[in-house]
Amino acid sequence: MQKKAGLPIAIILISLVSLIIIKMEQSQNLVLFVSLTLVIASLLGAGIVADGFRRRYLIPVRVLASLENIIVDHIPSGITLWAFDFFKMEHHTIIVSGFIAAVKSFMIEMRKGNLKKLETEFGTFIKEDGDIITITCITSGTTASEENWIRERLQSFLAIAELRHRNDLQNWMGNASIFQESFFRIISSLIDIDKAMKLQKQRKFKIEKKKERLHAELKNLDSKIDIIETQLVNGKISEEEFEVKRNRIKQEYKRIREYYIHTCFLLSRLNRKSREVNIETAKSIERIKDAFFELKIEIENLQVKKFWGDITPNDIRCKNKLQERLTALIENLDELTG
């Protein structure tokens, strides 16, 4: 990472040194030489300071705000030993959530393909393997420098955890609770959990605002469809013009809807306060959430097929129908939770 970051500075230095040589050949001006040397020193110093600031402060802040999950698996058995949810700031050893069940299918695909990174609608999966355990970080997306920052900490986690628990891991008999507090202390020593919590709160607020904006965009596109349908009925546009405009709006609608569904999916994983509801309404909410996850998993399975190039036109049509059902569920859930 440091070599890549220092490359632009090196280029500037070489360019300015070349300029000095040329100017000195043209004129034996000591003042010019000193001036240009000072310029080089200033630019080089500023570049080093800026790069150091970026690596020390900006990269960690961006990474901590984008972290979603860390999952540790036992390689011999393939069982999840421990997971940390940055949305809820909770860590577990017994994992039965719909989310983990969904992402495990991607982790299996990564293992099959020996992949270290995978981009999915659930997030970006970044994986590091140890001798006995593997650790996967799910994030909302990172630059190369941010990915490197994450990998350094995942590698440190593996080194510490395997050294501290080598005997327990090699002779593991199925009791994951023995790792829970230890793994949490290790990850806390590598990642500032308190700062991550503050940044995640800010992120939640932004996600909620994004959901409102995307919902308004979808409603606006619905209105545009109504307008061109009225124009067609009134003879202001031809059927050909109507089809062209409608298809264009529908394509935009599908694009915005995908962002909207993903945003709602993120919010569904947060601890959200909703208005007080009765028992029947609470049960309805849980049924909708379960259905939401089931549909989301079906969509992500189609995404896996797309990743491997096995998706068919029928799969694409199926995905569109699933997304329509998801949108309806989201609207229903919003009505119930208020």
mmCIF file of C-alpha atoms in Angstrom:
data_model
loop_
_atom_site.group_PDB
_atom_site.id
_atom_site.type_symbol
_atom_site.label_atom_id
_atom_site.label_comp_id
_atom_site.label_asym_id
_atom_site.label_seq_id
_atom_site.Cartn_x
_atom_site.Cartn_y
_atom_site.Cartn_z
ATOM 1 C CA MET A 1 0.000 0.000 0.000
ATOM 2 C CA GLN A 2 2.819 2.395 0.890
ATOM 3 C CA LYS A 3 4.592 1.773 -2.400
ATOM 4 C CA LYS A 4 1.459 2.564 -4.403
ATOM 5 C CA ALA A 5 0.726 5.682 -2.346
ATOM 6 C CA GLY A 6 4.306 6.953 -2.763
ATOM 7 C CA LEU A 7 4.358 6.525 -6.537
ATOM 8 C CA PRO A 8 2.863 9.950 -7.430
ATOM 9 C CA ILE A 9 5.333 11.621 -5.058
ATOM 10 C CA ALA A 10 8.238 9.808 -6.727
ATOM 11 C CA ILE A 11 7.019 10.879 -10.152
ATOM 12 C CA ILE A 12 6.864 14.515 -9.030
ATOM 13 C CA LEU A 13 10.355 14.267 -7.550
ATOM 14 C CA ILE A 14 11.869 12.772 -10.701
ATOM 15 C CA SER A 15 10.155 15.369 -12.896
ATOM 16 C CA LEU A 16 11.406 18.272 -10.826
ATOM 17 C CA VAL A 17 14.932 16.895 -10.595
ATOM 18 C CA SER A 18 14.947 16.613 -14.389
ATOM 19 C CA LEU A 19 13.771 20.215 -14.622
ATOM 20 C CA ILE A 20 16.590 21.358 -12.341
ATOM 21 C CA ILE A 21 19.204 19.600 -14.438
ATOM 22 C CA ILE A 22 17.859 21.138 -17.632
ATOM 23 C CA LYS A 23 17.738 24.633 -16.134
ATOM 24 C CA MET A 24 21.238 24.308 -14.677
ATOM 25 C CA GLU A 25 22.562 23.287 -18.065
ATOM 26 C CA GLN A 26 20.978 26.378 -19.542
ATOM 27 C CA SER A 27 22.091 28.747 -16.780
ATOM 28 C CA GLN A 28 24.518 28.515 -13.879
ATOM 29 C CA ASN A 29 22.063 30.411 -11.680
ATOM 30 C CA LEU A 30 22.540 29.479 -8.025
ATOM 31 C CA VAL A 31 19.360 31.271 -6.964
ATOM 32 C CA LEU A 32 17.316 29.251 -9.480
ATOM 33 C CA PHE A 33 18.872 26.022 -8.213
ATOM 34 C CA VAL A 34 18.108 26.830 -4.576
ATOM 35 C CA SER A 35 14.541 27.916 -5.406
ATOM 36 C CA LEU A 36 13.741 24.772 -7.326
ATOM 37 C CA THR A 37 15.295 22.628 -4.615
ATOM 38 C CA LEU A 38 13.065 24.267 -2.009
ATOM 39 C CA VAL A 39 10.020 23.661 -4.210
ATOM 40 C CA ILE A 40 10.909 19.975 -4.409
ATOM 41 C CA ALA A 41 11.389 19.746 -0.656
ATOM 42 C CA SER A 42 8.056 21.479 0.000
ATOM 43 C CA LEU A 43 6.095 19.322 -2.427
ATOM 44 C CA LEU A 44 7.733 16.138 -1.235
ATOM 45 C CA GLY A 45 7.115 17.024 2.405
ATOM 46 C CA ALA A 46 3.494 17.979 1.755
ATOM 47 C CA GLY A 47 2.952 14.782 -0.205
ATOM 48 C CA ILE A 48 4.360 12.624 2.591
ATOM 49 C CA VAL A 49 2.259 14.400 5.213
ATOM 50 C CA ALA A 50 -0.905 14.143 3.104
ATOM 51 C CA ASP A 51 -0.298 10.469 2.379
ATOM 52 C CA GLY A 52 0.380 9.745 6.042
ATOM 53 C CA PHE A 53 -2.796 11.562 7.075
ATOM 54 C CA ARG A 54 -4.836 9.625 4.498
ATOM 55 C CA ARG A 55 -3.480 6.260 5.623
ATOM 56 C CA ARG A 56 -3.678 6.987 9.340
ATOM 57 C CA TYR A 57 -7.046 8.752 9.557
ATOM 58 C CA LEU A 58 -9.141 8.838 6.383
ATOM 59 C CA ILE A 59 -8.847 5.171 5.377
ATOM 60 C CA PRO A 60 -9.781 3.779 8.841
ATOM 61 C CA VAL A 61 -12.766 6.137 9.102
ATOM 62 C CA ARG A 62 -14.112 5.113 5.685
ATOM 63 C CA VAL A 63 -13.552 1.423 6.445
ATOM 64 C CA LEU A 64 -15.179 1.527 9.887
ATOM 65 C CA ALA A 65 -18.230 3.236 8.404
ATOM 66 C CA SER A 66 -18.586 0.545 5.738
ATOM 67 C CA LEU A 67 -18.053 -2.617 7.822
ATOM 68 C CA GLU A 68 -21.058 -4.930 8.057
ATOM 69 C CA ASN A 69 -20.018 -8.378 9.314
ATOM 70 C CA ILE A 70 -17.032 -10.467 10.276
ATOM 71 C CA ILE A 71 -17.489 -14.236 10.145
ATOM 72 C CA VAL A 72 -15.007 -16.848 11.390
ATOM 73 C CA ASP A 73 -15.344 -20.417 10.084
ATOM 74 C CA HIS A 74 -13.664 -23.633 11.174
ATOM 75 C CA ILE A 75 -11.939 -25.012 8.048
ATOM 76 C CA PRO A 76 -12.070 -28.770 8.862
ATOM 77 C CA SER A 77 -15.810 -28.750 9.685
ATOM 78 C CA GLY A 78 -16.988 -25.717 7.681
ATOM 79 C CA ILE A 79 -18.988 -24.566 10.744
ATOM 80 C CA THR A 80 -19.214 -20.900 11.757
ATOM 81 C CA LEU A 81 -17.435 -20.440 15.083
ATOM 82 C CA TRP A 82 -18.090 -16.749 15.618
ATOM 83 C CA ALA A 83 -19.571 -13.727 13.880
ATOM 84 C CA PHE A 84 -19.727 -10.010 14.606
ATOM 85 C CA ASP A 85 -22.535 -7.791 13.275
ATOM 86 C CA PHE A 86 -21.433 -4.148 12.970
ATOM 87 C CA PHE A 87 -25.005 -2.994 12.353
ATOM 88 C CA LYS A 88 -26.269 -4.311 15.677
ATOM 89 C CA MET A 89 -22.894 -4.341 17.445
ATOM 90 C CA GLU A 90 -23.537 -7.939 18.492
ATOM 91 C CA HIS A 91 -21.328 -11.012 18.383
ATOM 92 C CA HIS A 92 -22.533 -14.603 18.341
ATOM 93 C CA THR A 93 -21.301 -18.156 18.368
ATOM 94 C CA ILE A 94 -24.568 -19.933 17.524
ATOM 95 C CA ILE A 95 -25.636 -18.551 14.167
ATOM 96 C CA VAL A 96 -29.136 -19.294 12.902
ATOM 97 C CA SER A 97 -30.163 -15.979 11.316
ATOM 98 C CA GLY A 98 -31.519 -15.777 7.796
ATOM 99 C CA PHE A 99 -28.758 -13.369 6.883
ATOM 100 C CA ILE A 100 -25.939 -15.725 7.821
ATOM 101 C CA ALA A 101 -27.701 -18.596 6.049
ATOM 102 C CA ALA A 102 -27.826 -16.464 2.921
ATOM 103 C CA VAL A 103 -24.229 -15.258 2.945
ATOM 104 C CA LYS A 104 -22.878 -18.727 3.721
ATOM 105 C CA SER A 105 -23.824 -19.787 0.200
ATOM 106 C CA PHE A 106 -21.497 -17.092 -1.162
ATOM 107 C CA MET A 107 -18.725 -18.142 1.203
ATOM 108 C CA ILE A 108 -19.063 -21.706 -0.056
ATOM 109 C CA GLU A 109 -18.752 -20.435 -3.644
ATOM 110 C CA MET A 110 -15.641 -18.478 -2.655
ATOM 111 C CA ARG A 111 -14.103 -21.596 -1.149
ATOM 112 C CA LYS A 112 -14.908 -23.655 -4.257
ATOM 113 C CA GLY A 113 -13.388 -21.059 -6.559
ATOM 114 C CA ASN A 114 -10.496 -20.248 -4.187
ATOM 115 C CA LEU A 115 -11.611 -16.608 -4.283
ATOM 116 C CA LYS A 116 -10.243 -13.960 -1.938
ATOM 117 C CA LYS A 117 -12.846 -11.351 -2.861
ATOM 118 C CA LEU A 118 -16.397 -11.435 -4.164
ATOM 119 C CA GLU A 119 -18.781 -8.578 -5.034
ATOM 120 C CA THR A 120 -22.440 -9.359 -4.239
ATOM 121 C CA GLU A 121 -25.655 -7.462 -3.516
ATOM 122 C CA PHE A 122 -25.140 -8.469 0.124
ATOM 123 C CA GLY A 123 -21.861 -6.558 0.093
ATOM 124 C CA THR A 124 -18.206 -7.085 -0.756
ATOM 125 C CA PHE A 125 -16.738 -10.272 0.712
ATOM 126 C CA ILE A 126 -13.049 -10.074 1.672
ATOM 127 C CA LYS A 127 -11.547 -13.364 2.885
ATOM 128 C CA GLU A 128 -8.288 -14.489 4.479
ATOM 129 C CA ASP A 129 -7.402 -18.108 5.245
ATOM 130 C CA GLY A 130 -5.398 -19.429 8.169
ATOM 131 C CA ASP A 131 -4.257 -22.973 8.907
ATOM 132 C CA ILE A 132 -7.388 -23.957 10.861
ATOM 133 C CA ILE A 133 -9.836 -21.063 10.530
ATOM 134 C CA THR A 134 -10.884 -18.641 7.827
ATOM 135 C CA ILE A 135 -12.163 -15.104 8.405
ATOM 136 C CA THR A 136 -14.441 -13.185 6.052
ATOM 137 C CA CYS A 137 -15.264 -9.499 6.271
ATOM 138 C CA ILE A 138 -18.413 -8.193 4.576
ATOM 139 C CA THR A 139 -18.307 -4.507 3.743
ATOM 140 C CA SER A 140 -20.338 -2.107 1.624
ATOM 141 C CA GLY A 141 -17.414 -1.655 -0.755
ATOM 142 C CA THR A 142 -13.807 -0.524 -0.526
ATOM 143 C CA THR A 143 -10.981 0.988 -2.509
ATOM 144 C CA ALA A 144 -7.738 -0.972 -2.938
ATOM 145 C CA SER A 145 -6.144 0.880 0.004
ATOM 146 C CA GLU A 146 -9.166 0.247 2.225
ATOM 147 C CA GLU A 147 -9.220 -3.422 1.258
ATOM 148 C CA ASN A 148 -5.551 -3.659 2.157
ATOM 149 C CA TRP A 149 -6.299 -2.080 5.566
ATOM 150 C CA ILE A 150 -8.966 -4.734 6.188
ATOM 151 C CA ARG A 151 -6.761 -7.609 5.030
ATOM 152 C CA GLU A 152 -3.941 -6.563 7.367
ATOM 153 C CA ARG A 153 -6.319 -6.807 10.339
ATOM 154 C CA LEU A 154 -7.869 -10.081 9.182
ATOM 155 C CA GLN A 155 -4.383 -11.585 8.876
ATOM 156 C CA SER A 156 -3.477 -10.314 12.364
ATOM 157 C CA PHE A 157 -6.680 -11.824 13.747
ATOM 158 C CA LEU A 158 -5.838 -15.212 12.238
ATOM 159 C CA ALA A 159 -2.280 -15.129 13.580
ATOM 160 C CA ILE A 160 -3.376 -14.254 17.137
ATOM 161 C CA ALA A 161 -6.437 -16.531 17.253
ATOM 162 C CA GLU A 162 -4.657 -19.601 15.898
ATOM 163 C CA LEU A 163 -1.691 -19.086 18.214
ATOM 164 C CA ARG A 164 -3.921 -18.597 21.254
ATOM 165 C CA HIS A 165 -6.395 -21.413 20.461
ATOM 166 C CA ARG A 166 -4.388 -23.850 18.336
ATOM 167 C CA ASN A 167 -5.094 -26.861 20.555
ATOM 168 C CA ASP A 168 -8.799 -25.973 20.943
ATOM 169 C CA LEU A 169 -9.185 -25.502 17.193
ATOM 170 C CA GLN A 170 -7.311 -28.644 16.196
ATOM 171 C CA ASN A 171 -9.302 -30.794 18.633
ATOM 172 C CA TRP A 172 -12.564 -28.893 18.459
ATOM 173 C CA MET A 173 -15.556 -30.930 19.659
ATOM 174 C CA GLY A 174 -18.385 -28.557 18.681
ATOM 175 C CA ASN A 175 -18.513 -26.055 21.557
ATOM 176 C CA ALA A 176 -18.137 -22.658 19.854
ATOM 177 C CA SER A 177 -18.796 -20.666 23.049
ATOM 178 C CA ILE A 178 -15.190 -21.189 24.167
ATOM 179 C CA PHE A 179 -14.108 -18.738 21.453
ATOM 180 C CA GLN A 180 -16.750 -16.024 21.859
ATOM 181 C CA GLU A 181 -15.147 -13.612 24.340
ATOM 182 C CA SER A 182 -11.606 -14.291 23.154
ATOM 183 C CA PHE A 183 -12.392 -13.631 19.482
ATOM 184 C CA PHE A 184 -14.228 -10.440 20.435
ATOM 185 C CA ARG A 185 -11.236 -9.191 22.456
ATOM 186 C CA ILE A 186 -8.920 -9.940 19.541
ATOM 187 C CA ILE A 187 -11.039 -8.084 16.984
ATOM 188 C CA SER A 188 -11.471 -5.185 19.455
ATOM 189 C CA SER A 189 -7.684 -4.883 19.723
ATOM 190 C CA LEU A 190 -7.428 -4.566 15.936
ATOM 191 C CA ILE A 191 -10.509 -2.454 15.150
ATOM 192 C CA ASP A 192 -11.807 0.543 17.114
ATOM 193 C CA ILE A 193 -15.277 -0.788 17.976
ATOM 194 C CA ASP A 194 -16.368 2.409 19.766
ATOM 195 C CA LYS A 195 -15.552 4.558 16.751
ATOM 196 C CA ALA A 196 -17.226 2.019 14.471
ATOM 197 C CA MET A 197 -20.383 2.251 16.600
ATOM 198 C CA LYS A 198 -20.513 6.057 16.227
ATOM 199 C CA LEU A 199 -19.931 5.864 12.482
ATOM 200 C CA GLN A 200 -22.582 3.156 12.092
ATOM 201 C CA LYS A 201 -25.151 5.414 13.791
ATOM 202 C CA GLN A 202 -24.347 8.126 11.258
ATOM 203 C CA ARG A 203 -24.603 5.559 8.491
ATOM 204 C CA LYS A 204 -28.035 4.435 9.685
ATOM 205 C CA PHE A 205 -29.299 8.014 9.454
ATOM 206 C CA LYS A 206 -27.926 8.329 5.898
ATOM 207 C CA ILE A 207 -29.466 4.999 4.861
ATOM 208 C CA GLU A 208 -32.879 6.078 6.144
ATOM 209 C CA LYS A 209 -32.620 9.334 4.193
ATOM 210 C CA LYS A 210 -31.518 7.400 1.111
ATOM 211 C CA LYS A 211 -34.534 5.116 1.423
ATOM 212 C CA GLU A 212 -36.871 8.134 1.529
ATOM 213 C CA ARG A 213 -35.188 9.614 -1.552
ATOM 214 C CA LEU A 214 -35.331 6.359 -3.536
ATOM 215 C CA HIS A 215 -38.977 5.829 -2.559
ATOM 216 C CA ALA A 216 -39.794 9.326 -3.834
ATOM 217 C CA GLU A 217 -37.964 8.558 -7.107
ATOM 218 C CA LEU A 218 -40.009 5.373 -7.588
ATOM 219 C CA LYS A 219 -43.245 7.271 -6.985
ATOM 220 C CA ASN A 220 -42.132 9.910 -9.463
ATOM 221 C CA LEU A 221 -41.470 7.256 -12.110
ATOM 222 C CA ASP A 222 -44.930 5.783 -11.461
ATOM 223 C CA SER A 223 -46.370 9.253 -12.080
ATOM 224 C CA LYS A 224 -44.455 9.524 -15.346
ATOM 225 C CA ILE A 225 -46.035 6.271 -16.530
ATOM 226 C CA ASP A 226 -49.487 7.664 -15.685
ATOM 227 C CA ILE A 227 -48.712 10.862 -17.607
ATOM 228 C CA ILE A 228 -47.646 9.134 -20.829
ATOM 229 C CA GLU A 229 -50.635 6.777 -20.594
ATOM 230 C CA THR A 230 -52.900 9.849 -20.450
ATOM 231 C CA GLN A 231 -51.030 11.380 -23.381
ATOM 232 C CA LEU A 232 -51.579 8.182 -25.380
ATOM 233 C CA VAL A 233 -55.307 8.134 -24.596
ATOM 234 C CA ASN A 234 -55.625 11.821 -25.579
ATOM 235 C CA GLY A 235 -53.776 11.222 -28.834
ATOM 236 C CA LYS A 236 -50.860 13.481 -27.941
ATOM 237 C CA ILE A 237 -48.307 10.714 -28.566
ATOM 238 C CA SER A 238 -48.330 7.699 -30.841
ATOM 239 C CA GLU A 239 -48.216 4.084 -29.634
ATOM 240 C CA GLU A 240 -44.622 3.853 -30.849
ATOM 241 C CA GLU A 241 -43.624 6.914 -28.818
ATOM 242 C CA PHE A 242 -45.515 5.544 -25.832
ATOM 243 C CA GLU A 243 -43.679 2.192 -25.964
ATOM 244 C CA VAL A 244 -40.276 3.880 -26.268
ATOM 245 C CA LYS A 245 -40.946 6.206 -23.321
ATOM 246 C CA ARG A 246 -42.513 3.492 -21.178
ATOM 247 C CA ASN A 247 -39.605 1.099 -21.735
ATOM 248 C CA ARG A 248 -37.145 3.836 -20.872
ATOM 249 C CA ILE A 249 -39.007 4.630 -17.641
ATOM 250 C CA LYS A 250 -39.330 0.941 -16.759
ATOM 251 C CA GLN A 251 -35.594 0.416 -17.132
ATOM 252 C CA GLU A 252 -34.933 3.353 -14.842
ATOM 253 C CA TYR A 253 -37.570 2.042 -12.423
ATOM 254 C CA LYS A 254 -35.887 -1.379 -12.255
ATOM 255 C CA ARG A 255 -32.500 0.255 -11.592
ATOM 256 C CA ILE A 256 -33.840 2.469 -8.777
ATOM 257 C CA ARG A 257 -35.868 -0.429 -7.363
ATOM 258 C CA GLU A 258 -32.727 -2.538 -6.927
ATOM 259 C CA TYR A 259 -31.088 0.270 -4.929
ATOM 260 C CA TYR A 260 -34.306 0.693 -2.943
ATOM 261 C CA ILE A 261 -34.553 -3.016 -2.090
ATOM 262 C CA HIS A 262 -30.890 -3.137 -1.031
ATOM 263 C CA THR A 263 -31.362 -0.051 1.163
ATOM 264 C CA CYS A 264 -34.433 -1.582 2.805
ATOM 265 C CA PHE A 265 -32.502 -4.811 3.275
ATOM 266 C CA LEU A 266 -29.783 -2.942 5.192
ATOM 267 C CA LEU A 267 -32.371 -1.214 7.360
ATOM 268 C CA SER A 268 -34.089 -4.550 8.092
ATOM 269 C CA ARG A 269 -30.886 -5.659 9.829
ATOM 270 C CA LEU A 270 -30.717 -2.624 12.104
ATOM 271 C CA ASN A 271 -32.228 -2.343 15.537
ATOM 272 C CA ARG A 272 -35.071 -0.010 14.612
ATOM 273 C CA LYS A 273 -37.599 1.485 16.988
ATOM 274 C CA SER A 274 -41.131 1.265 15.672
ATOM 275 C CA ARG A 275 -44.443 2.408 17.051
ATOM 276 C CA GLU A 276 -46.102 0.178 19.653
ATOM 277 C CA VAL A 277 -48.015 -2.658 18.002
ATOM 278 C CA ASN A 278 -50.339 -5.401 19.187
ATOM 279 C CA ILE A 279 -49.464 -9.097 19.189
ATOM 280 C CA GLU A 280 -51.137 -9.862 15.860
ATOM 281 C CA THR A 281 -49.364 -6.969 14.130
ATOM 282 C CA ALA A 282 -46.048 -8.061 15.629
ATOM 283 C CA LYS A 283 -46.584 -11.570 14.247
ATOM 284 C CA SER A 284 -47.414 -10.113 10.825
ATOM 285 C CA ILE A 285 -44.198 -8.086 10.898
ATOM 286 C CA GLU A 286 -42.135 -11.184 11.680
ATOM 287 C CA ARG A 287 -43.838 -13.164 8.892
ATOM 288 C CA ILE A 288 -43.082 -10.376 6.417
ATOM 289 C CA LYS A 289 -39.449 -10.221 7.531
ATOM 290 C CA ASP A 290 -39.100 -13.990 7.126
ATOM 291 C CA ALA A 291 -40.650 -13.809 3.655
ATOM 292 C CA PHE A 292 -38.363 -10.886 2.832
ATOM 293 C CA PHE A 293 -35.273 -12.919 3.663
ATOM 294 C CA GLU A 294 -36.522 -15.949 1.735
ATOM 295 C CA LEU A 295 -37.105 -13.851 -1.379
ATOM 296 C CA LYS A 296 -33.773 -12.100 -0.957
ATOM 297 C CA ILE A 297 -31.985 -15.437 -0.746
ATOM 298 C CA GLU A 298 -33.718 -16.589 -3.951
ATOM 299 C CA ILE A 299 -32.542 -13.424 -5.710
ATOM 300 C CA GLU A 300 -28.983 -13.854 -4.437
ATOM 301 C CA ASN A 301 -28.949 -17.478 -5.643
ATOM 302 C CA LEU A 302 -29.752 -16.115 -9.102
ATOM 303 C CA GLN A 303 -26.900 -13.648 -8.641
ATOM 304 C CA VAL A 304 -24.564 -16.593 -8.014
ATOM 305 C CA LYS A 305 -25.702 -18.119 -11.314
ATOM 306 C CA LYS A 306 -25.048 -14.781 -12.988
ATOM 307 C CA PHE A 307 -21.561 -14.662 -11.469
ATOM 308 C CA TRP A 308 -20.714 -18.071 -12.927
ATOM 309 C CA GLY A 309 -22.345 -17.233 -16.274
ATOM 310 C CA ASP A 310 -25.148 -19.801 -15.890
ATOM 311 C CA ILE A 311 -28.111 -17.407 -15.737
ATOM 312 C CA THR A 312 -30.877 -17.849 -18.334
ATOM 313 C CA PRO A 313 -33.516 -15.430 -19.719
ATOM 314 C CA ASN A 314 -36.092 -17.270 -17.607
ATOM 315 C CA ASP A 315 -33.928 -16.658 -14.502
ATOM 316 C CA ILE A 316 -33.851 -12.938 -15.306
ATOM 317 C CA ARG A 317 -37.654 -12.828 -15.616
ATOM 318 C CA CYS A 318 -37.907 -14.727 -12.338
ATOM 319 C CA LYS A 319 -35.600 -12.201 -10.663
ATOM 320 C CA ASN A 320 -37.773 -9.298 -11.832
ATOM 321 C CA LYS A 321 -40.888 -10.970 -10.385
ATOM 322 C CA LEU A 322 -39.107 -11.625 -7.094
ATOM 323 C CA GLN A 323 -38.083 -7.988 -6.877
ATOM 324 C CA GLU A 324 -41.676 -6.902 -7.492
ATOM 325 C CA ARG A 325 -42.796 -9.120 -4.609
ATOM 326 C CA LEU A 326 -40.024 -7.730 -2.416
ATOM 327 C CA THR A 327 -41.126 -4.173 -3.144
ATOM 328 C CA ALA A 328 -44.702 -5.055 -2.153
ATOM 329 C CA LEU A 329 -43.459 -6.642 1.088
ATOM 330 C CA ILE A 330 -41.418 -3.540 1.900
ATOM 331 C CA GLU A 331 -44.459 -1.292 1.388
ATOM 332 C CA ASN A 332 -46.511 -3.582 3.636
ATOM 333 C CA LEU A 333 -43.808 -3.620 6.306
ATOM 334 C CA ASP A 334 -43.536 0.175 6.281
ATOM 335 C CA GLU A 335 -47.284 0.456 6.822
ATOM 336 C CA LEU A 336 -47.120 -1.847 9.851
ATOM 337 C CA THR A 337 -44.003 -0.370 11.482
ATOM 338 C CA GLY A 338 -44.964 3.242 10.819
#
